[in-house]
Amino acid sequence: MKKKILSAFVATVMTMTVLCGCGSAAAPAADNQGAGEAAKETLIVGTNAAFPPFEFVGDDGKPDGFDMALIKAIGDEIGYDVQIQDMEFDSLVSSIGNKIDVAIAGMTVTEERKNMVDFSDPYYEAVQAVVVPKGAAIATADDLKNLKIGVQLGTTGEFIADEIEGAEVSAYNKAVDAVNDLNNGRVDCVIIDKNPAEVFGAQFSDKVDVVAGENFDFEPENYAIALPKGDTELAGKINAALKKFKEDGTYDSLVKQYIEE
Ligand code: GLN
């Protein structure tokens, strides 16, 4: 994004042979457009493609899922080519404005994150859930005390687990690794967002149960797109696209395709 300014900037910097990693890598990608077609700016979007059904690696080896479809539709709507960068969830917020332009990753709006980034309007309401070994007697907040709890690093699931009395928390880069350690008996339960919990619940249906977060008094969470702080122009465009998609059925059809199926 901001292609023209950046091209000039890159040209200047190259003559100084100091090509810093800051700014978007958008300019070269946008220049690869076919002749005759107006070059679109590129929006570099960070995600962590290990959070189904919102993002996962598809059969073609590329990130796929609800968030990927949503951000591509938004890009089309507001005139950007979307380029996805798969990275660790925990690095997304700090990469906005340098390695990536925005992030979409089933990311919950939190006050702490708002100190570093802005958020679009929320696009999905979620809640944490608890994945437990099949038949385990883990059903209330009290039952979580003093357990070994697996979480995904840097997520709201981790923040919740850290508050549980006596809990021994293990944080994994990928949620599925936490679930694998649950299946190996290394942790007693996994706290993770409801939708991926259900995906893992179905994947390992002979081994685990998923207990809804309401049983533990977990608060609802809102997913939103994380944006560079102060970029009200981009925020306005993205929010307008989200609003349009909620009104014209695009949003509902993506929910049906990726989340309800
Ligand atoms: N919603 C959770 C969070 O924002 C988890 C997101 C994720 O793991 N991709 O922390």
Short mmCIF file of C-alpha atoms and ligand atoms in Angstrom, two decimals:
data_model
loop_
_atom_site.label_atom_id
_atom_site.label_comp_id
_atom_site.label_asym_id
_atom_site.label_seq_id
_atom_site.Cartn_x
_atom_site.Cartn_y
_atom_site.Cartn_z
CA MET A 1 0.00 0.00 0.00
CA LYS A 2 1.00 3.63 -0.34
CA LYS A 3 2.80 2.47 -3.45
CA LYS A 4 3.83 5.74 -4.99
CA ILE A 5 5.32 7.20 -1.85
CA LEU A 6 7.10 3.94 -1.17
CA SER A 7 8.54 3.62 -4.66
CA ALA A 8 10.17 6.99 -4.28
CA PHE A 9 11.32 6.04 -0.83
CA VAL A 10 12.76 2.72 -1.98
CA ALA A 11 14.58 4.39 -4.86
CA THR A 12 16.15 6.87 -2.50
CA VAL A 13 17.09 4.28 0.02
CA MET A 14 18.59 1.95 -2.58
CA THR A 15 21.04 4.58 -3.67
CA MET A 16 22.18 4.67 -0.09
CA THR A 17 22.38 0.84 -0.12
CA VAL A 18 20.44 0.74 3.11
CA LEU A 19 17.33 -1.24 2.36
CA CYS A 20 15.62 -1.40 5.68
CA GLY A 21 12.79 -3.81 6.37
CA CYS A 22 10.41 -1.02 7.26
CA GLY A 23 7.52 0.05 5.13
CA SER A 24 5.44 -2.28 3.06
CA ALA A 25 7.02 -4.60 0.51
CA ALA A 26 4.11 -3.67 -1.69
CA ALA A 27 5.73 -1.74 -4.49
CA PRO A 28 7.57 -4.54 -6.36
CA ALA A 29 4.57 -6.90 -6.20
CA ALA A 30 2.23 -4.24 -7.53
CA ASP A 31 4.62 -3.53 -10.40
CA ASN A 32 4.27 -7.12 -11.60
CA GLN A 33 0.81 -6.42 -12.95
CA GLY A 34 0.12 -7.33 -16.57
CA ALA A 35 0.58 -4.59 -19.16
CA GLY A 36 -2.47 -2.49 -19.81
CA GLU A 37 -4.01 -3.35 -16.46
CA ALA A 38 -3.87 -0.57 -13.91
CA ALA A 39 -1.45 -1.65 -11.21
CA LYS A 40 -3.23 -2.22 -7.92
CA GLU A 41 -1.61 -1.55 -4.63
CA THR A 42 -0.80 -4.59 -2.56
CA LEU A 43 -2.10 -5.09 0.94
CA ILE A 44 0.22 -7.36 2.86
CA VAL A 45 -1.89 -9.33 5.30
CA GLY A 46 -0.43 -11.27 8.19
CA THR A 47 -2.11 -14.37 9.57
CA ASN A 48 -1.32 -17.58 11.40
CA ALA A 49 -2.66 -20.34 9.19
CA ALA A 50 -3.18 -22.83 12.01
CA PHE A 51 -6.56 -21.74 13.34
CA PRO A 52 -9.30 -23.56 11.47
CA PRO A 53 -11.87 -22.69 10.20
CA PHE A 54 -10.64 -19.08 10.11
CA GLU A 55 -7.24 -19.90 8.64
CA PHE A 56 -5.48 -23.10 7.76
CA VAL A 57 -3.13 -24.31 5.05
CA GLY A 58 -5.24 -25.51 2.12
CA ASP A 59 -4.59 -28.48 -0.16
CA ASP A 60 -2.58 -26.22 -2.47
CA GLY A 61 -0.25 -25.29 0.40
CA LYS A 62 -1.64 -21.77 0.63
CA PRO A 63 -3.51 -20.16 3.52
CA ASP A 64 -7.26 -20.70 3.20
CA GLY A 65 -10.27 -20.25 5.49
CA PHE A 66 -12.95 -17.76 6.47
CA ASP A 67 -10.56 -14.90 7.27
CA MET A 68 -8.62 -15.40 4.04
CA ALA A 69 -11.79 -15.32 1.95
CA LEU A 70 -13.05 -12.29 3.85
CA ILE A 71 -9.86 -10.24 3.48
CA LYS A 72 -9.58 -11.12 -0.22
CA ALA A 73 -13.15 -9.97 -0.77
CA ILE A 74 -12.37 -6.77 1.16
CA GLY A 75 -9.23 -6.26 -0.95
CA ASP A 76 -11.26 -6.63 -4.15
CA GLU A 77 -13.87 -4.22 -2.85
CA ILE A 78 -11.42 -1.49 -1.87
CA GLY A 79 -8.96 -1.97 -4.74
CA TYR A 80 -6.00 -3.84 -3.30
CA ASP A 81 -4.23 -7.03 -4.26
CA VAL A 82 -4.06 -9.12 -1.12
CA GLN A 83 -0.83 -10.93 -0.35
CA ILE A 84 -0.92 -13.27 2.66
CA GLN A 85 2.05 -13.77 4.99
CA ASP A 86 1.82 -16.75 7.32
CA MET A 87 3.62 -16.11 10.61
CA GLU A 88 3.41 -16.91 14.30
CA PHE A 89 0.30 -15.51 15.94
CA ASP A 90 2.38 -13.93 18.67
CA SER A 91 4.36 -11.79 16.15
CA LEU A 92 1.37 -10.39 14.25
CA VAL A 93 0.64 -7.28 16.32
CA SER A 94 4.28 -6.16 16.43
CA SER A 95 4.69 -6.75 12.66
CA ILE A 96 1.92 -4.35 11.67
CA GLY A 97 3.39 -1.29 10.01
CA ASN A 98 6.69 -3.00 9.22
CA LYS A 99 6.49 -6.60 7.90
CA ILE A 100 2.76 -6.50 7.22
CA ASP A 101 0.10 -3.89 6.60
CA VAL A 102 -2.77 -5.49 8.54
CA ALA A 103 -3.52 -8.78 10.31
CA ILE A 104 -6.54 -11.04 10.19
CA ALA A 105 -6.21 -14.09 12.38
CA GLY A 106 -9.32 -14.68 14.46
CA MET A 107 -7.80 -11.94 16.56
CA THR A 108 -9.76 -10.80 19.58
CA VAL A 109 -9.99 -7.10 20.28
CA THR A 110 -8.28 -6.50 23.63
CA GLU A 111 -7.38 -3.30 25.48
CA GLU A 112 -3.74 -4.39 25.60
CA ARG A 113 -3.55 -4.87 21.80
CA LYS A 114 -5.30 -1.55 21.31
CA ASN A 115 -2.25 0.13 22.81
CA MET A 116 -0.29 -1.04 19.78
CA VAL A 117 -2.77 -1.29 16.90
CA ASP A 118 -6.19 -0.12 15.85
CA PHE A 119 -8.99 -2.56 15.07
CA SER A 120 -11.63 -2.61 12.37
CA ASP A 121 -15.25 -3.02 13.37
CA PRO A 122 -15.72 -6.51 14.80
CA TYR A 123 -16.69 -9.20 12.29
CA TYR A 124 -17.27 -12.27 14.47
CA GLU A 125 -18.22 -13.04 18.05
CA ALA A 126 -16.47 -15.94 19.72
CA VAL A 127 -15.70 -17.30 23.16
CA GLN A 128 -13.02 -19.61 24.55
CA ALA A 129 -13.84 -23.30 24.95
CA VAL A 130 -12.12 -26.11 26.81
CA VAL A 131 -10.97 -29.25 25.03
CA VAL A 132 -10.81 -32.14 27.50
CA PRO A 133 -10.01 -35.87 27.30
CA LYS A 134 -13.17 -37.79 26.45
CA GLY A 135 -15.29 -38.29 29.56
CA ALA A 136 -13.08 -36.09 31.80
CA ALA A 137 -14.86 -34.46 34.74
CA ILE A 138 -13.97 -30.89 33.76
CA ALA A 139 -17.21 -28.93 33.66
CA THR A 140 -16.96 -25.81 35.83
CA ALA A 141 -14.48 -23.01 36.58
CA ASP A 142 -13.48 -24.75 39.82
CA ASP A 143 -12.52 -27.89 37.91
CA LEU A 144 -9.84 -25.91 36.02
CA LYS A 145 -7.91 -25.06 39.19
CA ASN A 146 -4.50 -26.72 39.56
CA LEU A 147 -4.67 -28.35 36.13
CA LYS A 148 -2.00 -28.54 33.45
CA ILE A 149 -3.47 -26.34 30.74
CA GLY A 150 -2.35 -26.12 27.11
CA VAL A 151 -2.90 -22.89 25.19
CA GLN A 152 -1.71 -21.14 22.07
CA LEU A 153 1.07 -18.63 22.73
CA GLY A 154 0.00 -15.01 23.00
CA THR A 155 -3.73 -15.69 22.71
CA THR A 156 -6.67 -14.77 24.89
CA GLY A 157 -6.81 -18.46 25.87
CA GLU A 158 -3.37 -18.03 27.39
CA PHE A 159 -4.39 -14.82 29.17
CA ILE A 160 -7.37 -16.65 30.72
CA ALA A 161 -5.32 -19.70 31.70
CA ASP A 162 -2.72 -17.50 33.39
CA GLU A 163 -5.43 -16.25 35.77
CA ILE A 164 -6.56 -19.70 36.87
CA GLU A 165 -5.53 -20.60 40.40
CA GLY A 166 -2.75 -23.18 40.56
CA ALA A 167 -2.78 -23.78 36.81
CA GLU A 168 0.43 -24.93 35.14
CA VAL A 169 0.21 -23.34 31.69
CA SER A 170 2.06 -24.64 28.61
CA ALA A 171 1.97 -22.30 25.61
CA TYR A 172 2.40 -23.72 22.09
CA ASN A 173 2.99 -21.91 18.80
CA LYS A 174 0.28 -24.00 17.16
CA ALA A 175 -3.00 -24.93 18.78
CA VAL A 176 -2.86 -28.40 17.26
CA ASP A 177 0.38 -29.08 19.19
CA ALA A 178 -1.48 -28.30 22.41
CA VAL A 179 -4.22 -30.74 21.38
CA ASN A 180 -1.59 -33.37 20.52
CA ASP A 181 -0.12 -32.99 24.01
CA LEU A 182 -3.63 -33.37 25.43
CA ASN A 183 -3.91 -36.65 23.54
CA ASN A 184 -0.49 -37.70 24.86
CA GLY A 185 -1.54 -36.89 28.42
CA ARG A 186 1.00 -34.08 28.86
CA VAL A 187 -1.72 -31.52 29.60
CA ASP A 188 -5.13 -31.99 31.22
CA CYS A 189 -7.09 -29.65 28.95
CA VAL A 190 -6.65 -27.02 26.25
CA ILE A 191 -8.24 -23.57 26.31
CA ILE A 192 -8.79 -22.28 22.81
CA ASP A 193 -11.41 -20.38 20.81
CA LYS A 194 -14.70 -22.18 20.26
CA ASN A 195 -14.55 -22.73 16.48
CA PRO A 196 -11.06 -24.26 16.28
CA ALA A 197 -11.97 -26.25 19.42
CA GLU A 198 -14.89 -27.72 17.49
CA VAL A 199 -12.69 -28.49 14.49
CA PHE A 200 -10.18 -30.31 16.71
CA GLY A 201 -13.08 -31.95 18.56
CA ALA A 202 -14.32 -33.40 15.28
CA GLN A 203 -10.81 -34.34 14.14
CA PHE A 204 -10.07 -36.24 17.37
CA SER A 205 -13.66 -37.22 18.19
CA ASP A 206 -12.60 -40.56 19.67
CA LYS A 207 -10.25 -38.86 22.14
CA VAL A 208 -11.63 -35.47 23.21
CA ASP A 209 -14.76 -33.58 24.21
CA VAL A 210 -15.29 -29.85 23.83
CA VAL A 211 -16.87 -28.05 26.80
CA ALA A 212 -18.50 -24.69 26.03
CA GLY A 213 -16.91 -21.61 27.58
CA GLU A 214 -20.17 -20.47 29.17
CA ASN A 215 -19.73 -23.29 31.74
CA PHE A 216 -16.55 -21.56 32.92
CA ASP A 217 -18.00 -18.01 32.76
CA PHE A 218 -15.66 -17.04 29.90
CA GLU A 219 -16.62 -13.67 28.41
CA PRO A 220 -17.61 -13.29 24.74
CA GLU A 221 -14.81 -11.99 22.48
CA ASN A 222 -14.90 -10.03 19.22
CA TYR A 223 -12.67 -10.76 16.26
CA ALA A 224 -11.52 -7.80 14.20
CA ILE A 225 -8.84 -6.93 11.66
CA ALA A 226 -5.78 -5.34 13.27
CA LEU A 227 -4.65 -2.14 11.53
CA PRO A 228 -1.80 0.32 11.81
CA LYS A 229 -2.46 2.80 14.60
CA GLY A 230 -3.95 6.01 13.29
CA ASP A 231 -4.60 4.85 9.70
CA THR A 232 -8.18 6.07 9.72
CA GLU A 233 -8.35 6.08 5.92
CA LEU A 234 -7.65 2.36 5.65
CA ALA A 235 -9.91 1.65 8.65
CA GLY A 236 -12.73 3.57 6.99
CA LYS A 237 -12.40 1.63 3.74
CA ILE A 238 -12.25 -1.74 5.48
CA ASN A 239 -15.21 -0.93 7.74
CA ALA A 240 -17.27 0.23 4.75
CA ALA A 241 -16.50 -3.06 2.95
CA LEU A 242 -17.42 -5.09 6.06
CA LYS A 243 -20.69 -3.22 6.37
CA LYS A 244 -21.50 -3.79 2.72
CA PHE A 245 -20.74 -7.52 3.00
CA LYS A 246 -22.97 -7.87 6.07
CA GLU A 247 -25.80 -6.20 4.16
CA ASP A 248 -25.46 -7.88 0.77
CA GLY A 249 -25.15 -11.49 1.97
CA THR A 250 -21.45 -11.92 1.17
CA TYR A 251 -20.63 -12.27 4.88
CA ASP A 252 -23.40 -14.82 5.50
CA SER A 253 -22.34 -16.93 2.56
CA LEU A 254 -18.75 -17.02 3.83
CA VAL A 255 -20.02 -18.05 7.29
CA LYS A 256 -22.03 -20.81 5.68
CA GLN A 257 -19.15 -21.96 3.48
CA TYR A 258 -16.35 -21.93 6.04
CA ILE A 259 -17.85 -22.01 9.52
CA GLU A 260 -21.16 -23.83 9.39
CA GLU A 261 -20.09 -26.63 7.07
N1 GLN B 1 -8.86 -15.16 19.47
C1 GLN B 1 -7.65 -15.49 20.11
C2 GLN B 1 -6.79 -14.27 20.31
O1 GLN B 1 -6.99 -13.30 19.66
C3 GLN B 1 -6.86 -16.58 19.35
C4 GLN B 1 -6.50 -16.20 17.95
C5 GLN B 1 -5.58 -17.20 17.26
O2 GLN B 1 -5.01 -18.09 17.88
N2 GLN B 1 -5.43 -17.10 15.98
O3 GLN B 1 -5.92 -14.26 21.10
#
